[in-house]
Coordinates of C-alpha atoms and ligand atoms in Angstrom, one line a residue:
X1 CA -11.6 55.9 -129.1
X2 CA -8.1 57.2 -128.3
X3 CA -8.2 59.4 -125.3
X4 CA -6.3 62.6 -125.7
X5 CA -4.3 64.2 -123.0
X6 CA -5.7 67.5 -121.7
X7 CA -4.3 69.8 -119.0
X8 CA -6.3 70.3 -115.8
X9 CA -8.1 73.5 -115.3
X10 CA -10.2 74.9 -112.4
X11 CA -13.9 75.1 -113.2
X12 CA -15.5 78.5 -112.9
X13 CA -17.9 79.0 -109.9
X14 CA -20.9 79.0 -112.3
X15 CA -19.9 75.7 -113.9
X16 CA -19.2 74.1 -110.6
X17 CA -22.6 75.2 -109.4
X18 CA -24.3 73.3 -112.2
X19 CA -22.6 70.1 -111.3
X20 CA -24.4 68.0 -108.7
X21 CA -22.2 67.4 -105.6
X22 CA -20.1 64.3 -105.9
X23 CA -20.1 61.6 -103.3
X24 CA -18.2 61.6 -100.1
X25 CA -15.5 58.9 -99.8
X26 CA -17.2 56.5 -97.6
X27 CA -15.1 53.3 -97.8
X28 CA -12.1 51.9 -99.6
X29 CA -14.3 50.7 -102.5
X30 CA -15.3 54.3 -103.2
X31 CA -11.5 55.2 -103.6
X32 CA -11.0 52.1 -105.8
X33 CA -13.9 53.2 -108.1
X34 CA -12.6 56.8 -108.5
X35 CA -9.0 55.8 -109.1
X36 CA -10.0 53.1 -111.7
X37 CA -12.3 55.7 -113.4
X38 CA -9.4 58.1 -113.6
X39 CA -7.1 55.4 -115.1
X40 CA -9.7 54.5 -117.7
X41 CA -10.2 58.2 -118.5
X42 CA -6.5 58.5 -119.0
X43 CA -6.7 56.0 -121.8
X44 CA -4.8 53.2 -120.0
X45 CA -4.3 49.9 -121.7
X46 CA -3.3 48.3 -118.4
X47 CA -4.6 49.0 -114.9
X48 CA -3.3 47.3 -111.8
X49 CA -5.1 47.6 -108.5
X50 CA -3.4 46.6 -105.3
X51 CA -5.0 46.7 -101.9
X52 CA -3.9 45.9 -98.4
X53 CA -6.1 45.2 -95.4
X54 CA -9.2 45.7 -97.3
X55 CA -7.9 48.9 -98.8
X56 CA -7.9 50.5 -95.3
X57 CA -4.1 50.4 -95.0
X58 CA -3.3 51.0 -98.7
X59 CA -4.8 51.2 -102.2
X60 CA -2.6 51.6 -105.2
X61 CA -3.9 52.0 -108.7
X62 CA -1.3 52.1 -111.5
X63 CA -1.9 52.7 -115.1
X64 CA -0.1 53.3 -118.4
X65 CA -2.3 56.1 -119.5
X66 CA -1.6 59.7 -120.6
X67 CA -0.2 60.8 -117.2
X68 CA -0.1 64.3 -115.8
X69 CA 2.4 67.2 -116.1
X70 CA 4.0 68.9 -113.1
X71 CA 1.4 71.7 -113.4
X72 CA -1.4 69.2 -113.4
X73 CA -0.1 67.5 -110.3
X74 CA 0.1 70.9 -108.6
X75 CA -3.6 71.5 -108.8
X76 CA -5.2 68.1 -109.3
X77 CA -6.2 67.7 -105.6
X78 CA -8.0 71.0 -105.4
X79 CA -11.8 71.0 -105.7
X80 CA -13.4 71.3 -109.1
X81 CA -10.1 70.8 -111.0
X82 CA -10.6 68.6 -114.0
X83 CA -9.2 68.1 -117.5
X84 CA -12.5 66.6 -118.7
X85 CA -14.8 69.5 -119.0
X86 CA -14.5 73.2 -119.3
X87 CA -18.2 74.2 -118.8
X88 CA -21.5 72.5 -118.2
X89 CA -22.3 72.3 -121.9
X90 CA -19.3 69.9 -122.3
X91 CA -21.4 67.4 -120.3
X92 CA -23.5 67.0 -123.5
X93 CA -20.5 65.5 -125.4
X94 CA -18.8 63.8 -122.5
X95 CA -17.0 60.6 -123.1
X96 CA -15.2 60.2 -119.8
X97 CA -16.3 58.6 -116.6
X98 CA -15.2 61.6 -114.4
X99 CA -16.2 65.2 -114.8
X100 CA -16.6 66.8 -111.4
X101 CA -12.9 67.3 -110.6
X102 CA -13.7 66.4 -107.0
X103 CA -12.5 62.8 -106.4
X104 CA -8.8 63.4 -105.7
X105 CA -9.7 66.3 -103.5
X106 CA -12.1 64.3 -101.4
X107 CA -9.7 61.3 -101.2
X108 CA -6.9 63.6 -100.1
X109 CA -9.1 65.0 -97.4
X110 CA -9.3 61.6 -95.7
X111 CA -6.1 59.9 -96.4
X112 CA -2.4 60.2 -97.3
X113 CA -2.4 60.5 -101.0
X114 CA 0.6 60.2 -103.2
X115 CA 0.7 60.4 -107.0
X116 CA 3.6 59.6 -109.2
X117 CA 3.0 60.5 -112.9
X118 CA 4.7 61.3 -116.1
X119 CA 3.8 62.6 -119.5
X120 CA 6.9 61.1 -120.9
X121 CA 9.0 58.7 -118.8
X122 CA 11.2 57.9 -117.2
X123 CA 11.4 61.5 -115.9
X124 CA 8.4 61.9 -113.7
X125 CA 6.9 64.0 -110.9
X126 CA 5.7 62.9 -107.5
X127 CA 3.0 64.7 -105.5
X128 CA 3.3 64.0 -101.7
X129 CA 2.4 66.1 -98.7
X130 CA 1.3 69.0 -101.0
X131 CA 4.7 69.3 -102.7
X132 CA 5.8 68.1 -106.1
X133 CA 9.3 66.7 -106.6
X134 CA 11.2 64.8 -109.4
X135 CA 10.7 61.1 -109.6
X136 CA 11.1 58.1 -112.0
X137 CA 8.2 56.5 -113.7
X138 CA 8.0 54.9 -117.2
X139 CA 4.5 55.6 -118.4
X140 CA 1.3 56.8 -116.9
X141 CA 0.4 57.3 -113.3
X142 CA 0.5 55.5 -110.0
X143 CA -1.9 56.7 -107.3
X144 CA -1.4 55.5 -103.7
X145 CA -3.9 56.1 -100.9
X146 CA -2.7 55.1 -97.5
X147 CA -4.3 55.1 -94.0
X148 CA -7.8 55.9 -95.1
X149 CA -9.7 57.7 -92.3
X150 CA -6.6 57.5 -90.0
X151 CA -7.6 61.0 -88.7
X152 CA -11.3 60.2 -88.7
X153 CA -11.6 57.5 -86.0
X154 CA -15.3 57.4 -85.9
X155 CA -15.6 56.9 -89.7
X156 CA -13.0 54.3 -89.5
X157 CA -14.9 52.5 -86.8
X158 CA -17.8 52.1 -89.2
X159 CA -15.8 50.3 -91.7
X160 CA -16.3 46.6 -91.6
X161 CA -13.7 43.9 -91.4
X162 CA -10.9 44.0 -94.0
X163 CA -12.3 40.9 -95.7
X164 CA -15.6 42.6 -96.2
X165 CA -14.0 45.9 -97.4
X166 CA -11.8 43.8 -99.7
X167 CA -14.9 42.1 -101.2
X168 CA -16.4 45.5 -101.9
X169 CA -13.2 46.6 -103.6
X170 CA -13.2 43.4 -105.7
X171 CA -16.8 44.0 -106.7
X172 CA -16.0 47.5 -107.9
X173 CA -12.9 46.2 -109.7
X174 CA -15.1 43.7 -111.6
X175 CA -17.8 46.2 -112.4
X176 CA -15.2 48.5 -113.9
X177 CA -13.6 45.6 -115.8
X178 CA -16.7 44.3 -117.4
X179 CA -17.5 47.1 -119.9
X180 CA -13.8 47.9 -120.5
X181 CA -12.9 44.5 -121.9
X182 CA -10.1 45.8 -124.0
X183 CA -8.1 47.0 -121.0
X184 CA -5.8 44.5 -119.2
X185 CA -6.7 44.6 -115.5
X186 CA -5.1 42.9 -112.5
X187 CA -6.2 42.8 -108.9
X188 CA -3.8 42.1 -106.1
X189 CA -4.6 41.6 -102.4
X190 CA -1.7 41.7 -99.9
X191 CA 0.8 41.4 -102.7
X192 CA -0.8 38.3 -104.2
X193 CA -2.4 38.4 -107.7
X194 CA -6.0 37.5 -107.2
X195 CA -7.5 38.2 -110.6
X196 CA -5.8 38.6 -113.9
X197 CA -7.9 39.8 -116.8
X198 CA -5.9 40.0 -120.0
X199 CA -7.1 42.3 -122.7
X200 CA -10.1 40.5 -124.1
X201 CA -11.7 40.4 -127.6
X202 CA -15.3 40.8 -126.6
X203 CA -17.6 41.7 -123.8
X204 CA -18.7 38.1 -123.5
X205 CA -15.1 36.9 -123.0
X206 CA -14.6 39.5 -120.4
X207 CA -17.8 38.8 -118.5
X208 CA -17.1 35.1 -118.4
X209 CA -13.5 35.6 -117.3
X210 CA -14.4 38.1 -114.6
X211 CA -17.5 36.4 -113.2
X212 CA -16.2 32.9 -113.4
X213 CA -19.5 31.2 -113.7
X214 CA -19.6 27.5 -113.5
X215 CA -21.5 26.9 -116.7
X216 CA -19.7 26.3 -120.0
X217 CA -18.8 29.2 -122.2
X218 CA -21.0 27.7 -125.0
X219 CA -24.1 28.5 -123.0
X220 CA -23.5 32.3 -123.3
X221 CA -24.1 34.6 -126.2
X222 CA -23.4 38.1 -127.2
X223 CA -26.1 40.0 -129.1
X224 CA -25.7 43.5 -130.7
X225 CA -28.6 45.8 -131.3
X226 CA -28.9 49.2 -132.7
X227 CA -31.7 51.8 -132.2
X228 CA -32.2 55.4 -133.0
X229 CA -29.6 57.3 -131.0
X230 CA -28.5 54.3 -128.9
X231 CA -27.1 50.8 -129.3
X232 CA -26.4 48.0 -127.0
X233 CA -24.7 44.7 -126.5
X234 CA -26.2 42.0 -124.4
X235 CA -24.3 39.1 -122.9
X236 CA -27.0 36.5 -122.1
X237 CA -26.9 33.1 -120.6
X238 CA -29.1 30.5 -122.4
X239 CA -32.3 29.4 -120.7
X240 CA -30.3 26.5 -119.2
X241 CA -28.4 29.0 -117.1
X242 CA -30.8 29.8 -114.3
X243 CA -30.4 31.9 -111.2
X244 CA -32.7 32.2 -108.3
X245 CA -32.6 36.0 -108.1
X246 CA -31.8 39.1 -110.2
X247 CA -28.3 39.6 -108.8
X248 CA -26.7 38.5 -112.1
X249 CA -28.5 41.0 -114.2
X250 CA -26.2 44.0 -114.7
X251 CA -26.9 47.2 -116.5
X252 CA -24.2 49.5 -117.8
X253 CA -24.7 52.8 -119.5
X254 CA -21.7 54.3 -121.3
X255 CA -19.3 52.2 -119.3
X256 CA -20.9 52.9 -115.9
X257 CA -22.9 50.4 -113.9
X258 CA -26.1 52.0 -112.9
X259 CA -29.0 51.0 -110.6
X260 CA -31.6 51.1 -113.2
X261 CA -34.5 49.0 -112.0
X262 CA -36.5 49.7 -115.2
X263 CA -33.9 48.2 -117.5
X264 CA -33.4 45.2 -115.2
X265 CA -37.2 44.8 -115.5
X266 CA -37.0 45.1 -119.3
X267 CA -34.6 42.2 -119.4
X268 CA -36.9 40.2 -117.1
X269 CA -40.0 41.0 -119.2
X270 CA -38.1 39.6 -122.2
X271 CA -37.0 36.5 -120.4
X272 CA -40.5 35.9 -118.9
X273 CA -41.8 32.5 -119.6
X274 CA -38.4 31.0 -120.4
X275 CA -37.3 30.8 -116.7
X276 CA -40.1 28.9 -114.9
X277 CA -40.4 28.5 -111.2
X278 CA -39.1 32.0 -110.4
X279 CA -35.8 31.6 -112.2
X280 CA -33.8 34.5 -113.6
X281 CA -31.3 34.8 -116.4
X282 CA -27.7 35.9 -116.3
X283 CA -27.6 39.0 -118.4
X284 CA -25.3 42.0 -118.9
X285 CA -26.6 44.9 -120.7
X286 CA -24.1 47.4 -122.1
X287 CA -26.0 50.3 -123.4
X288 CA -24.3 53.2 -125.3
X289 CA -26.3 56.4 -125.6
X290 CA -25.2 59.7 -127.1
X291 CA -23.9 61.7 -124.2
X292 CA -26.3 64.5 -125.0
X293 CA -29.3 62.1 -124.5
X294 CA -28.3 60.9 -121.0
X295 CA -27.7 62.7 -117.8
X296 CA -25.5 61.3 -115.1
X297 CA -25.3 64.5 -113.3
X298 CA -28.2 63.7 -111.1
X299 CA -26.5 61.2 -108.7
X300 CA -23.4 61.8 -106.6
X301 CA -21.8 58.4 -107.6
X302 CA -23.3 58.6 -111.1
X303 CA -25.3 55.5 -110.3
X304 CA -28.5 56.7 -111.8
X305 CA -29.1 58.2 -115.2
X306 CA -31.9 60.0 -117.0
X307 CA -32.5 59.1 -120.6
X308 CA -34.2 61.1 -123.3
X309 CA -35.3 58.0 -125.2
X310 CA -36.2 55.8 -122.2
X311 CA -39.3 54.2 -123.6
X312 CA -37.7 53.1 -126.9
X313 CA -34.6 51.8 -125.1
X314 CA -36.8 49.8 -122.7
X315 CA -38.8 48.4 -125.5
X316 CA -35.8 47.5 -127.6
X317 CA -34.1 45.7 -124.7
X318 CA -37.1 43.6 -123.7
X319 CA -38.0 42.6 -127.3
X320 CA -34.3 41.8 -128.1
X321 CA -34.2 39.5 -125.0
X322 CA -37.6 38.0 -125.7
X323 CA -36.6 37.4 -129.3
X324 CA -33.4 35.7 -128.3
X325 CA -35.1 33.3 -125.9
X326 CA -37.9 32.6 -128.2
X327 CA -35.5 31.8 -131.0
X328 CA -33.5 29.5 -128.7
X329 CA -36.6 27.8 -127.4
X330 CA -38.3 27.5 -130.7
X331 CA -35.2 26.1 -132.4
X332 CA -34.8 23.5 -129.7
X333 CA -38.4 22.4 -129.9
X334 CA -38.5 22.1 -133.6
X335 CA -37.5 18.6 -134.6
X336 CA -35.6 19.8 -137.6
X337 CA -32.2 21.0 -138.4
X338 CA -33.1 24.3 -139.8
X339 CA -34.2 27.2 -137.7
X340 CA -37.3 28.8 -139.1
X341 CA -37.0 32.6 -138.9
X342 CA -40.7 33.2 -139.3
X343 CA -41.2 32.0 -135.8
X344 CA -39.8 35.2 -134.4
X345 CA -40.8 37.7 -137.1
X346 CA -43.6 39.3 -135.1
X347 CA -41.1 41.0 -132.8
X348 CA -40.1 43.2 -135.6
X349 CA -36.3 43.0 -135.3
X350 CA -34.3 42.2 -138.4
X351 CA -33.2 38.6 -138.2
X352 CA -29.5 39.1 -139.0
X353 CA -29.1 41.8 -136.3
X354 CA -30.6 39.8 -133.6
X355 CA -29.4 36.3 -134.4
X356 CA -27.5 34.9 -131.4
X357 CA -24.0 33.9 -132.1
X358 CA -22.8 31.3 -132.6
X359 CA -25.5 29.5 -134.6
X360 CA -24.6 25.9 -134.2
X361 CA -26.1 22.9 -135.9
X362 CA -28.8 20.8 -134.5
X363 CA -26.9 17.6 -133.6
X364 CA -24.5 19.7 -131.6
X365 CA -27.5 21.4 -130.0
X366 CA -29.1 18.2 -128.9
X367 CA -25.9 17.1 -127.3
X368 CA -25.6 20.4 -125.5
X369 CA -29.1 20.5 -124.4
X370 CA -28.7 17.0 -122.8
X371 CA -25.6 18.1 -120.9
X372 CA -27.3 21.3 -120.0
X373 CA -30.1 19.5 -118.3
X374 CA -27.7 17.3 -116.4
X375 CA -25.5 20.3 -115.5
X376 CA -28.4 22.3 -114.5
X377 CA -29.4 20.1 -111.7
X378 CA -25.9 20.0 -110.2
X379 CA -25.6 23.8 -110.7
X380 CA -28.9 24.6 -109.1
X381 CA -27.6 23.0 -105.9
X382 CA -24.2 24.7 -106.1
X383 CA -25.9 27.9 -107.3
X384 CA -28.1 28.1 -104.3
X385 CA -25.1 27.9 -102.0
X386 CA -23.3 30.6 -103.9
X387 CA -26.4 32.8 -104.1
X388 CA -26.7 32.7 -100.3
X389 CA -23.2 33.7 -100.0
X390 CA -23.7 36.5 -102.5
X391 CA -26.7 37.6 -100.7
X392 CA -24.7 38.6 -97.7
X393 CA -22.0 40.5 -99.5
X394 CA -23.9 42.1 -102.3
X395 CA -27.0 43.0 -100.4
X396 CA -25.2 45.3 -98.1
X397 CA -23.3 46.6 -101.0
X398 CA -26.3 47.7 -103.1
X399 CA -28.0 49.1 -100.1
X400 CA -25.0 51.2 -99.3
X401 CA -25.0 52.6 -102.7
X402 CA -28.6 53.2 -102.6
X403 CA -28.4 55.4 -99.6
X404 CA -25.2 57.1 -100.4
X405 CA -27.1 60.0 -101.9
X406 CA -29.1 60.6 -98.7
X407 CA -26.2 59.9 -96.6
X408 CA -24.0 62.5 -98.1
X409 CA -26.5 65.2 -97.6
X410 CA -27.1 64.0 -94.1
X411 CA -23.5 64.2 -93.4
X412 CA -23.0 67.6 -94.8
X413 CA -26.1 69.0 -93.1
X414 CA -25.1 67.3 -90.0
X415 CA -21.8 69.1 -89.6
X416 CA -23.7 72.3 -90.0
X417 CA -26.4 71.5 -87.5
X418 CA -24.2 69.8 -84.9
X419 CA -25.3 71.5 -81.7
X420 CA -22.6 72.5 -79.3
X421 CA -24.8 71.8 -76.2
X422 CA -24.2 68.1 -76.7
X423 CA -21.9 67.0 -73.9
X424 CA -21.1 63.6 -75.4
X425 CA -17.5 63.6 -76.6
X426 CA -17.7 62.0 -79.9
X427 CA -14.7 62.4 -82.2
X428 CA -14.6 65.7 -84.1
X429 CA -15.6 64.5 -87.4
X430 CA -18.6 62.6 -86.2
X431 CA -22.1 63.5 -85.1
X432 CA -22.1 64.0 -81.3
X433 CA -24.9 62.1 -79.5
X434 CA -26.0 61.5 -76.0
X435 CA -27.3 58.0 -76.7
X436 CA -25.9 54.6 -77.3
X437 CA -26.5 53.4 -80.8
X438 CA -27.6 49.8 -80.8
X439 CA -28.3 49.2 -84.5
X440 CA -30.9 48.4 -87.0
X441 CA -33.3 45.5 -86.7
X442 CA -36.0 43.8 -88.7
X443 CA -35.0 46.0 -91.6
X444 CA -37.4 48.6 -90.3
X445 CA -36.3 50.0 -87.0
X446 CA -33.3 51.6 -85.4
X447 CA -32.7 50.9 -81.7
X448 CA -31.1 53.5 -79.4
X449 CA -30.5 53.5 -75.7
X450 CA -30.9 56.9 -74.0
X451 CA -31.3 57.8 -70.4
X452 CA -31.9 54.2 -69.4
X453 CA -34.7 53.9 -71.9
X454 CA -34.8 52.0 -75.2
X455 CA -36.0 54.1 -78.2
X456 CA -37.2 52.4 -81.3
X457 CA -37.1 54.6 -84.3
X458 CA -39.2 53.8 -87.4
X459 CA -36.7 54.4 -90.1
X460 CA -39.0 55.3 -93.0
X461 CA -41.3 57.5 -91.0
X462 CA -38.4 59.3 -89.3
X463 CA -36.4 59.8 -92.4
X464 CA -39.4 61.1 -94.2
X465 CA -40.0 63.6 -91.4
X466 CA -36.4 64.7 -91.4
X467 CA -36.3 65.3 -95.1
X468 CA -39.6 67.1 -94.9
X469 CA -38.2 69.5 -92.2
X470 CA -35.0 69.9 -94.3
X471 CA -36.9 70.7 -97.4
X472 CA -39.0 73.2 -95.5
X473 CA -36.0 74.9 -94.1
X474 CA -34.2 75.0 -97.5
X475 CA -37.1 75.9 -99.8
X476 CA -36.0 76.9 -103.2
X477 CA -32.6 75.1 -103.4
X478 CA -32.7 73.3 -106.7
X479 CA -30.8 71.0 -109.0
X480 CA -30.6 71.9 -112.6
X481 CA -31.3 69.1 -115.0
X482 CA -29.2 68.7 -118.1
X483 CA -32.0 67.1 -120.0
X484 CA -35.2 68.9 -118.9
X485 CA -38.3 66.9 -118.1
X486 CA -41.4 67.5 -120.2
X487 CA -44.9 67.1 -119.0
X488 CA -48.0 67.2 -121.1
X489 CA -51.2 68.2 -119.5
X490 CA -54.5 66.7 -120.3
X491 CA -56.7 69.7 -120.2
X492 CA -56.8 73.5 -120.1
X493 CA -57.9 73.2 -116.5
X494 CA -54.6 71.5 -115.6
X495 CA -52.6 74.2 -117.4
X496 CA -54.5 76.8 -115.3
X497 CA -53.7 75.0 -112.1
X498 CA -50.0 75.1 -113.0
X499 CA -50.1 78.7 -114.0
X500 CA -51.8 79.6 -110.8
X501 CA -49.2 77.7 -108.7
X502 CA -46.2 78.9 -110.7
X503 CA -44.9 81.1 -107.9
X504 CA -45.2 78.3 -105.3
X505 CA -43.5 75.9 -107.7
X506 CA -40.6 78.3 -108.1
X507 CA -40.4 78.7 -104.3
X508 CA -40.1 75.0 -104.0
X509 CA -37.2 74.9 -106.4
X510 CA -38.9 73.9 -109.7
X511 CA -37.9 75.8 -112.8
X512 CA -40.9 75.4 -115.0
X513 CA -42.0 77.1 -118.2
X514 CA -44.8 76.7 -120.6
X515 CA -43.2 75.7 -124.0
X516 CA -46.5 75.7 -125.8
X517 CA -50.1 74.9 -125.0
X518 CA -50.2 71.8 -122.9
X519 CA -46.5 71.3 -122.8
X520 CA -44.4 72.3 -119.8
X521 CA -40.6 72.1 -119.6
X522 CA -39.1 71.6 -116.2
X523 CA -35.4 72.4 -116.2
X524 CA -34.7 72.2 -112.4
X525 CA -36.2 70.3 -109.5
X526 CA -36.0 70.8 -105.8
X527 CA -32.7 69.4 -104.6
X528 CA -33.9 66.2 -103.0
X529 CA -36.7 65.6 -105.4
X530 CA -36.7 62.1 -106.8
X531 CA -38.9 60.4 -109.3
X532 CA -39.7 60.0 -113.0
X533 CA -41.8 62.1 -115.4
X534 CA -44.9 60.4 -114.1
X535 CA -44.1 61.4 -110.5
X536 CA -43.5 65.0 -111.7
X537 CA -46.9 65.0 -113.3
X538 CA -48.5 63.8 -110.2
X539 CA -46.7 66.3 -108.0
X540 CA -47.3 69.3 -110.2
X541 CA -50.7 68.6 -111.8
X542 CA -52.5 66.3 -109.4
X543 CA -51.2 68.0 -106.3
X544 CA -52.3 71.2 -108.0
X545 CA -55.9 70.1 -107.8
X546 CA -55.8 70.6 -104.1
X547 CA -54.7 74.2 -103.8
X548 CA -55.0 74.2 -100.0
X549 CA -51.9 72.2 -99.2
X550 CA -50.1 72.5 -102.5
X551 CA -46.7 73.2 -101.1
X552 CA -47.2 70.8 -98.2
X553 CA -48.3 68.0 -100.6
X554 CA -45.3 68.3 -102.8
X555 CA -42.9 68.4 -99.8
X556 CA -44.6 65.4 -98.3
X557 CA -44.4 63.3 -101.4
X558 CA -40.9 64.4 -102.2
X559 CA -39.9 63.4 -98.6
X560 CA -41.7 60.1 -98.8
X561 CA -40.0 59.2 -102.1
X562 CA -36.5 60.2 -101.0
X563 CA -36.8 58.5 -97.6
X564 CA -35.3 55.0 -97.1
X565 CA -37.9 52.4 -97.2
X566 CA -38.9 49.7 -94.7
X567 CA -36.9 46.7 -95.5
X568 CA -33.9 48.6 -96.6
X569 CA -30.7 47.5 -94.9
X570 CA -29.1 50.7 -93.7
X571 CA -25.5 51.6 -93.7
X572 CA -24.6 52.0 -90.0
X573 CA -23.3 55.6 -90.5
X574 CA -26.6 56.5 -92.2
X575 CA -28.7 54.8 -89.4
X576 CA -26.6 56.6 -86.7
X577 CA -27.2 59.9 -88.4
X578 CA -30.8 59.2 -88.7
X579 CA -31.0 58.6 -84.9
X580 CA -29.1 61.8 -84.2
X581 CA -31.4 63.8 -86.4
X582 CA -34.5 62.1 -85.0
X583 CA -33.8 63.4 -81.5
X584 CA -33.1 66.8 -82.9
X585 CA -36.5 67.1 -84.6
X586 CA -38.7 70.0 -83.3
X587 CA -41.1 67.4 -81.7
X588 CA -39.0 64.3 -81.7
X589 CA -40.7 61.0 -82.3
Ligands
ADP1 N1 -4.6 58.2 -113.4 C1 -4.6 59.4 -113.9 N2 -4.0 59.6 -115.1 C2 -4.0 60.9 -115.7 N3 -4.6 61.9 -115.2 C3 -5.2 61.8 -114.0 C4 -5.3 60.5 -113.3 N4 -6.0 60.7 -112.2 C5 -6.4 62.0 -112.2 N5 -6.0 62.6 -113.2 C6 -6.2 64.0 -113.6 O1 -6.7 64.7 -112.4 C7 -7.9 65.3 -112.6 C8 -8.8 65.3 -111.4 O2 -9.2 64.0 -111.1 P1 -10.5 63.8 -110.3 O3 -10.4 64.5 -109.0 O4 -10.8 62.3 -110.2 O5 -11.6 64.5 -111.2 P2 -12.3 64.1 -112.6 O6 -12.0 62.7 -112.9 O7 -13.8 64.3 -112.3 O8 -11.8 65.1 -113.6 C9 -8.5 64.6 -113.8 O9 -9.4 65.4 -114.6 C10 -7.3 64.2 -114.6 O10 -6.9 65.2 -115.5
MG2 MG1 -12.1 61.2 -111.5

């Protein structure tokens, strides 16, 4: 779809309030993500990303998209200024990656930001140091972010080595490149071209070019499937391409990679039985859902989404995958040239839609299968090595993302709560503390040295307690849902419980109404509430059975679900903040 240029406007207070807060810029990779998103949204056909010193010294993203006018440049770095929506209802027909109008503002707050842009080159405008002056640029925009966190020494201290930050930037670059296969994308590090992705013809081509798997291209397939209100493409490795973990299962929804455990599971269910000995497939799911049926407004970095037709999508994905592997295996077991379609009929998907492409002839297949077996052995050795390597890099990466949500709130709340009586002179922008932060260990504890004593903080229990206290202190703050949750009760008794507790539920931040007998619509949840419809049912109906501690129960389960878990590897800033807050609890530890 051709992206049209639109001028930037400032969102009204009411609209801004309906939009969940965006994430705080935490590291260079967050900048890279936001800038690539903007270039894609501007309809670019070429995007170049250049980083220096892991992106800490400089990040430049240039595109040949629609560009910005002088007026746009004048306001683009204010908060809630966007060309992508005008009101919250526009989220229901959104086809852009951005919508909050916050990214440039938050980047500018922590770096030197310069934007050169033109609506029609070579006459262009350049925004630098809050003033716009004439410049030259042929087409599109070039956004340069220098000296990230230069005035925020403590946050800078928590960045890792440039190599690590560069690896994070590269990972984001790849995640953005995968679904947008038709865009030419190049990635430069210290001036050297590290990855060139020309415009590709298909998702499969792009996935293979970007991921650089060792297996032959012939062992990968692209499948298209359509459902009611959604469709998806799957790029799948054949059963001969095996990995020892789920790290190569990617899920994208409307061009964004999301952490959707359920859909990763759906792929695994489908592949079950075809990957013996704990093996996993390589799979990329690119799901397209009508914008009105999916809500990204629930996560600061849009890494989680809520679907209206979740069950159908789940079912379609797992049966498509199962069907594919069944077909492949059955056809390779049959000692005949022709593939017999009846073997897979029971799965209920029309043959022609699901057939893996290409369908090659049997002799070719036998030859391939032989070489696959041979390759496979070599690969599993090489693969293990690579996986271990990936483990280090990616593990931290996903954990960071996972906790970003919490971390942001921590950070914001922190600056509010920061108590002046602390005499430790931490840099301004950072929580002050009178202890020495030692770090996280065993994936479960945080160690801190204070007054010559060693404190060991249980991360889950402490985080749960902190969230619990915060929830109690902020009763009633809620997040509106674009697509309301629905719960169906099982008996009149349950309805009565809800009715009786309506006031308390409202106090907690739920917006709930009875649509008809036995059907309740929940259009807002407490701000830190996490979970799915089932959890909601548990919280509202089952907790309702114990009227005594109704509020307490919901707060406690909300806190438990939102808290980091044992075994989570914590971002150091997050762990540090947790320690600061642990000591500030009314009855610490
Ligand atoms: N590379 C770009 N090309 C054209 N316009 C851009 C670019 N980057 C940012 N903009 C404009 O600046 C606005 C603000 O950007 P941003 O702060 O990222 O918010 P959002 O993307 O949520 O709208 C965008 O809505 C867009 O109009
Ligand atoms: Mg943006």
